[in-house]
Coordinates of C-alpha atoms in Angstrom, one line a residue:
R1 CA -1.8 25.2 -11.6
L2 CA 1.7 24.8 -10.1
S3 CA 4.8 23.7 -12.0
I4 CA 6.7 20.6 -10.9
K5 CA 9.4 22.8 -9.3
E6 CA 6.7 24.8 -7.3
I7 CA 5.0 21.5 -6.2
I8 CA 8.2 20.0 -4.8
S9 CA 9.3 23.4 -3.3
E10 CA 6.0 23.8 -1.3
P11 CA 6.8 21.5 1.6
L12 CA 10.4 22.9 1.8
I13 CA 9.0 26.4 2.0
I14 CA 6.3 25.6 4.6
N15 CA 8.8 23.8 6.8
R16 CA 11.6 26.3 6.2
L17 CA 14.1 23.6 5.1
Y18 CA 16.2 26.0 3.0
T19 CA 18.3 29.2 3.6
D20 CA 17.9 31.0 0.3
K21 CA 16.4 30.6 -3.2
K22 CA 19.6 29.1 -4.6
E23 CA 19.5 26.3 -2.0
L24 CA 15.8 25.8 -2.6
S25 CA 16.4 25.2 -6.3
E26 CA 19.3 22.8 -5.5
K27 CA 17.1 20.8 -3.2
V28 CA 14.3 20.6 -5.7
Y29 CA 16.6 19.3 -8.4
H30 CA 18.2 16.9 -5.9
Y31 CA 14.8 15.3 -5.2
M32 CA 13.9 15.2 -8.9
D33 CA 17.2 13.4 -9.5
I34 CA 16.5 10.9 -6.6
V35 CA 13.1 9.9 -8.1
G36 CA 14.3 9.8 -11.7
L37 CA 12.6 13.0 -13.0
A38 CA 14.6 14.8 -15.6
R39 CA 15.4 18.4 -14.7
R40 CA 14.0 19.7 -17.9
Y41 CA 10.5 19.0 -16.5
A42 CA 11.0 21.5 -13.6
N43 CA 8.9 24.2 -15.3
S44 CA 6.3 21.7 -16.7
Y45 CA 2.9 21.1 -15.3
P46 CA 1.5 17.8 -14.1
H47 CA -1.2 17.6 -16.9
E48 CA 1.7 17.6 -19.4
L49 CA 3.2 14.4 -18.0
D50 CA 2.2 10.8 -18.0
G51 CA 1.0 8.9 -14.9
G52 CA 4.3 7.5 -14.0
R53 CA 6.1 10.9 -13.9
R54 CA 3.2 12.4 -12.0
Q55 CA 3.6 9.7 -9.4
R56 CA 7.3 10.5 -9.2
I57 CA 6.4 14.1 -8.5
G58 CA 4.3 13.0 -5.5
I59 CA 7.1 10.8 -4.2
A60 CA 9.6 13.7 -4.5
R61 CA 7.3 16.0 -2.7
A62 CA 6.9 13.5 0.2
L63 CA 10.7 13.0 0.4
A64 CA 11.4 16.7 0.5
V65 CA 10.6 16.8 4.3
Q66 CA 13.0 14.0 4.9
P67 CA 10.6 11.5 6.5
K68 CA 11.4 8.2 8.0
F69 CA 7.8 6.8 7.6
I70 CA 5.6 7.3 4.6
V71 CA 2.0 6.2 4.2
C72 CA 1.3 5.0 0.6
D73 CA -2.4 4.8 0.0
E74 CA -3.0 3.0 -3.3
P75 CA 0.1 4.6 -4.9
V76 CA 0.0 2.5 -8.1
S77 CA -3.7 1.7 -8.5
A78 CA -4.2 4.1 -11.4
L79 CA -1.1 3.0 -13.4
D80 CA -0.6 0.3 -16.0
V81 CA 1.4 -2.7 -15.1
S82 CA 4.7 -1.6 -16.6
I83 CA 4.6 1.8 -14.9
Q84 CA 3.5 0.1 -11.6
A85 CA 6.7 -2.0 -11.7
Q86 CA 8.8 1.1 -12.2
I87 CA 7.3 2.9 -9.3
L88 CA 7.5 -0.1 -7.0
N89 CA 11.1 -0.7 -7.8
L90 CA 11.8 3.0 -7.2
L91 CA 10.1 2.8 -3.8
Q92 CA 12.2 -0.2 -2.9
D93 CA 15.4 1.4 -4.0
L94 CA 14.6 4.5 -1.9
Q95 CA 13.8 2.3 1.0
E96 CA 17.3 0.7 0.8
D97 CA 19.1 4.0 0.1
I98 CA 17.4 6.3 2.6
G99 CA 16.2 3.7 5.2
L100 CA 12.5 4.5 4.8
T101 CA 9.6 2.6 6.3
Y102 CA 6.3 2.3 4.4
M103 CA 2.8 1.6 5.4
F104 CA 1.4 0.4 2.1
I105 CA -2.4 0.4 1.7
T106 CA -3.7 -1.5 -1.4
H107 CA -6.2 -4.0 -2.6
D108 CA -3.8 -5.4 -5.2
L109 CA -2.4 -8.6 -3.7
S110 CA 0.4 -8.9 -6.3
V111 CA 1.7 -5.5 -5.2
V112 CA 1.4 -6.5 -1.5
K113 CA 3.5 -9.6 -2.1
H114 CA 6.1 -7.6 -4.0
I115 CA 6.5 -4.6 -1.6
S116 CA 5.7 -5.9 1.9
N117 CA 7.7 -7.5 4.7
K118 CA 4.6 -7.9 7.0
I119 CA 0.9 -7.8 6.1
A120 CA -2.2 -7.0 8.0
V121 CA -5.4 -8.1 6.3
M122 CA -8.5 -6.0 7.1
Y123 CA -12.2 -6.6 6.6
L124 CA -14.5 -3.6 7.2
G125 CA -12.0 -1.9 9.4
Q126 CA -11.2 -4.9 11.5
V127 CA -7.7 -6.5 11.3
V128 CA -8.4 -10.3 10.8
E129 CA -4.8 -11.6 10.3
I130 CA -1.2 -10.3 10.6
A131 CA 1.8 -12.2 9.4
D132 CA 5.1 -12.0 7.6
T133 CA 4.6 -11.9 3.8
D134 CA 5.8 -15.4 3.1
E135 CA 4.0 -16.9 6.0
L136 CA 0.7 -15.3 5.0
F137 CA 0.9 -16.3 1.4
N138 CA 2.0 -19.9 2.2
S139 CA -0.2 -20.5 5.2
P140 CA -3.3 -18.2 5.4
R141 CA -5.5 -19.1 8.4
H142 CA -8.5 -16.7 8.4
P143 CA -11.3 -17.6 6.0
Y144 CA -11.3 -14.1 4.5
T145 CA -7.5 -14.3 3.8
K146 CA -7.9 -17.7 2.2
A147 CA -10.7 -16.4 0.0
L148 CA -8.6 -13.4 -1.1
L149 CA -5.5 -15.5 -1.9
S150 CA -7.5 -18.1 -3.8
A151 CA -8.8 -15.4 -6.1
I152 CA -5.3 -14.3 -7.3
P153 CA -5.0 -15.0 -11.1
V154 CA -2.3 -17.6 -11.6
P155 CA -0.5 -17.9 -15.0
D156 CA -0.4 -21.7 -14.8
Y157 CA -3.1 -24.0 -16.2
E158 CA -2.8 -26.7 -13.5
A159 CA -2.8 -24.2 -10.6
A160 CA -5.7 -22.4 -12.2
Q161 CA -7.9 -25.5 -12.0
Q162 CA -7.9 -25.3 -8.2
P163 CA -11.3 -24.2 -6.8
I164 CA -11.7 -20.6 -5.7
D165 CA -13.1 -19.9 -2.2
I166 CA -16.2 -17.8 -3.2
I167 CA -17.3 -15.3 -0.6
R168 CA -21.1 -15.3 -0.5
G169 CA -23.6 -13.0 1.1
E170 CA -23.9 -9.3 1.4
V171 CA -21.3 -6.9 2.9
T172 CA -22.2 -5.7 6.4
S173 CA -22.9 -2.0 6.6
P174 CA -19.7 -0.2 7.9
I175 CA -21.9 2.4 9.5
D176 CA -22.4 1.6 13.2
P177 CA -21.7 -2.1 12.8
K178 CA -23.0 -4.6 15.3
P179 CA -20.7 -6.4 17.8
G180 CA -19.0 -9.5 16.6
C181 CA -16.9 -10.4 13.7
R182 CA -17.8 -8.3 10.7
F183 CA -17.1 -11.2 8.3
A184 CA -19.5 -13.5 10.2
V185 CA -22.5 -13.0 7.8
R186 CA -20.3 -14.2 4.9
C187 CA -18.2 -16.8 6.7
P188 CA -18.9 -20.5 6.2
L189 CA -17.4 -21.2 9.7
A190 CA -19.4 -18.7 11.6
C191 CA -21.2 -19.6 14.9
D192 CA -23.3 -17.7 17.4
K193 CA -20.1 -16.5 19.3
C194 CA -18.8 -14.9 16.0
R195 CA -22.0 -12.8 15.8
T196 CA -21.9 -11.5 19.4
A197 CA -18.3 -11.0 20.5
D198 CA -15.5 -9.2 18.7
P199 CA -12.7 -11.7 17.9
Q200 CA -9.3 -10.9 19.3
L201 CA -6.0 -11.3 17.5
T202 CA -4.4 -14.5 18.8
N203 CA -0.8 -15.4 18.2
I204 CA -0.6 -18.9 16.6
G205 CA 3.2 -19.0 16.4
G206 CA 6.0 -16.7 15.5
D207 CA 4.5 -13.3 14.5
H208 CA 1.4 -14.8 12.9
Q209 CA -1.8 -13.5 14.5
V210 CA -5.4 -14.4 13.6
A211 CA -8.7 -13.0 14.8
C212 CA -11.0 -16.0 14.5
C213 CA -12.8 -17.9 17.3
Q214 CA -13.2 -21.0 15.1
L215 CA -9.5 -21.3 14.5
K216 CA -8.0 -24.6 15.8
L217 CA -4.7 -23.5 17.5

């Protein structure tokens, strides 16, 4: 029920980041310019715009409070591929221009590879592997990470013939989980220790850490 101008103004008003209405309007237009929203949309409503422009509104609203750190929770999951690329490129440009740090939460591994410098892989709330992006994609060590990466569609016939690591079994209930590795019931390498003790992240070289008691260091 708010116009684009009112949506971007809201955090500025709440945090008192302006001195008068003229400055407020100037700041709103400034952030619209930064995210590539034409000023003619200032009095439009979100339902009148496409998904990409709506996403830009959200980014402009987040930038209005001049953050250094932004949590992006599935920011492109509802967009088609071409719009995804536009938003990801915008986020990267803003990162370089303003010096932002993102925590990017997503299940889309192609997005992860494109946007991230460092990746933490989680399974049912447990971090199972942490590494720099290139290191993780080139040398995954945890069984869950390997299965995830093997499932990425590859536009290459020869590469597509490689077997996929299929994850079998049922997902453990995330409600009051038992001690031990939460991936143990689906892991082909699991032993009794995996089912009784929480695995600890272990540094295996550089900044690469893995939580797996079966890992050969």
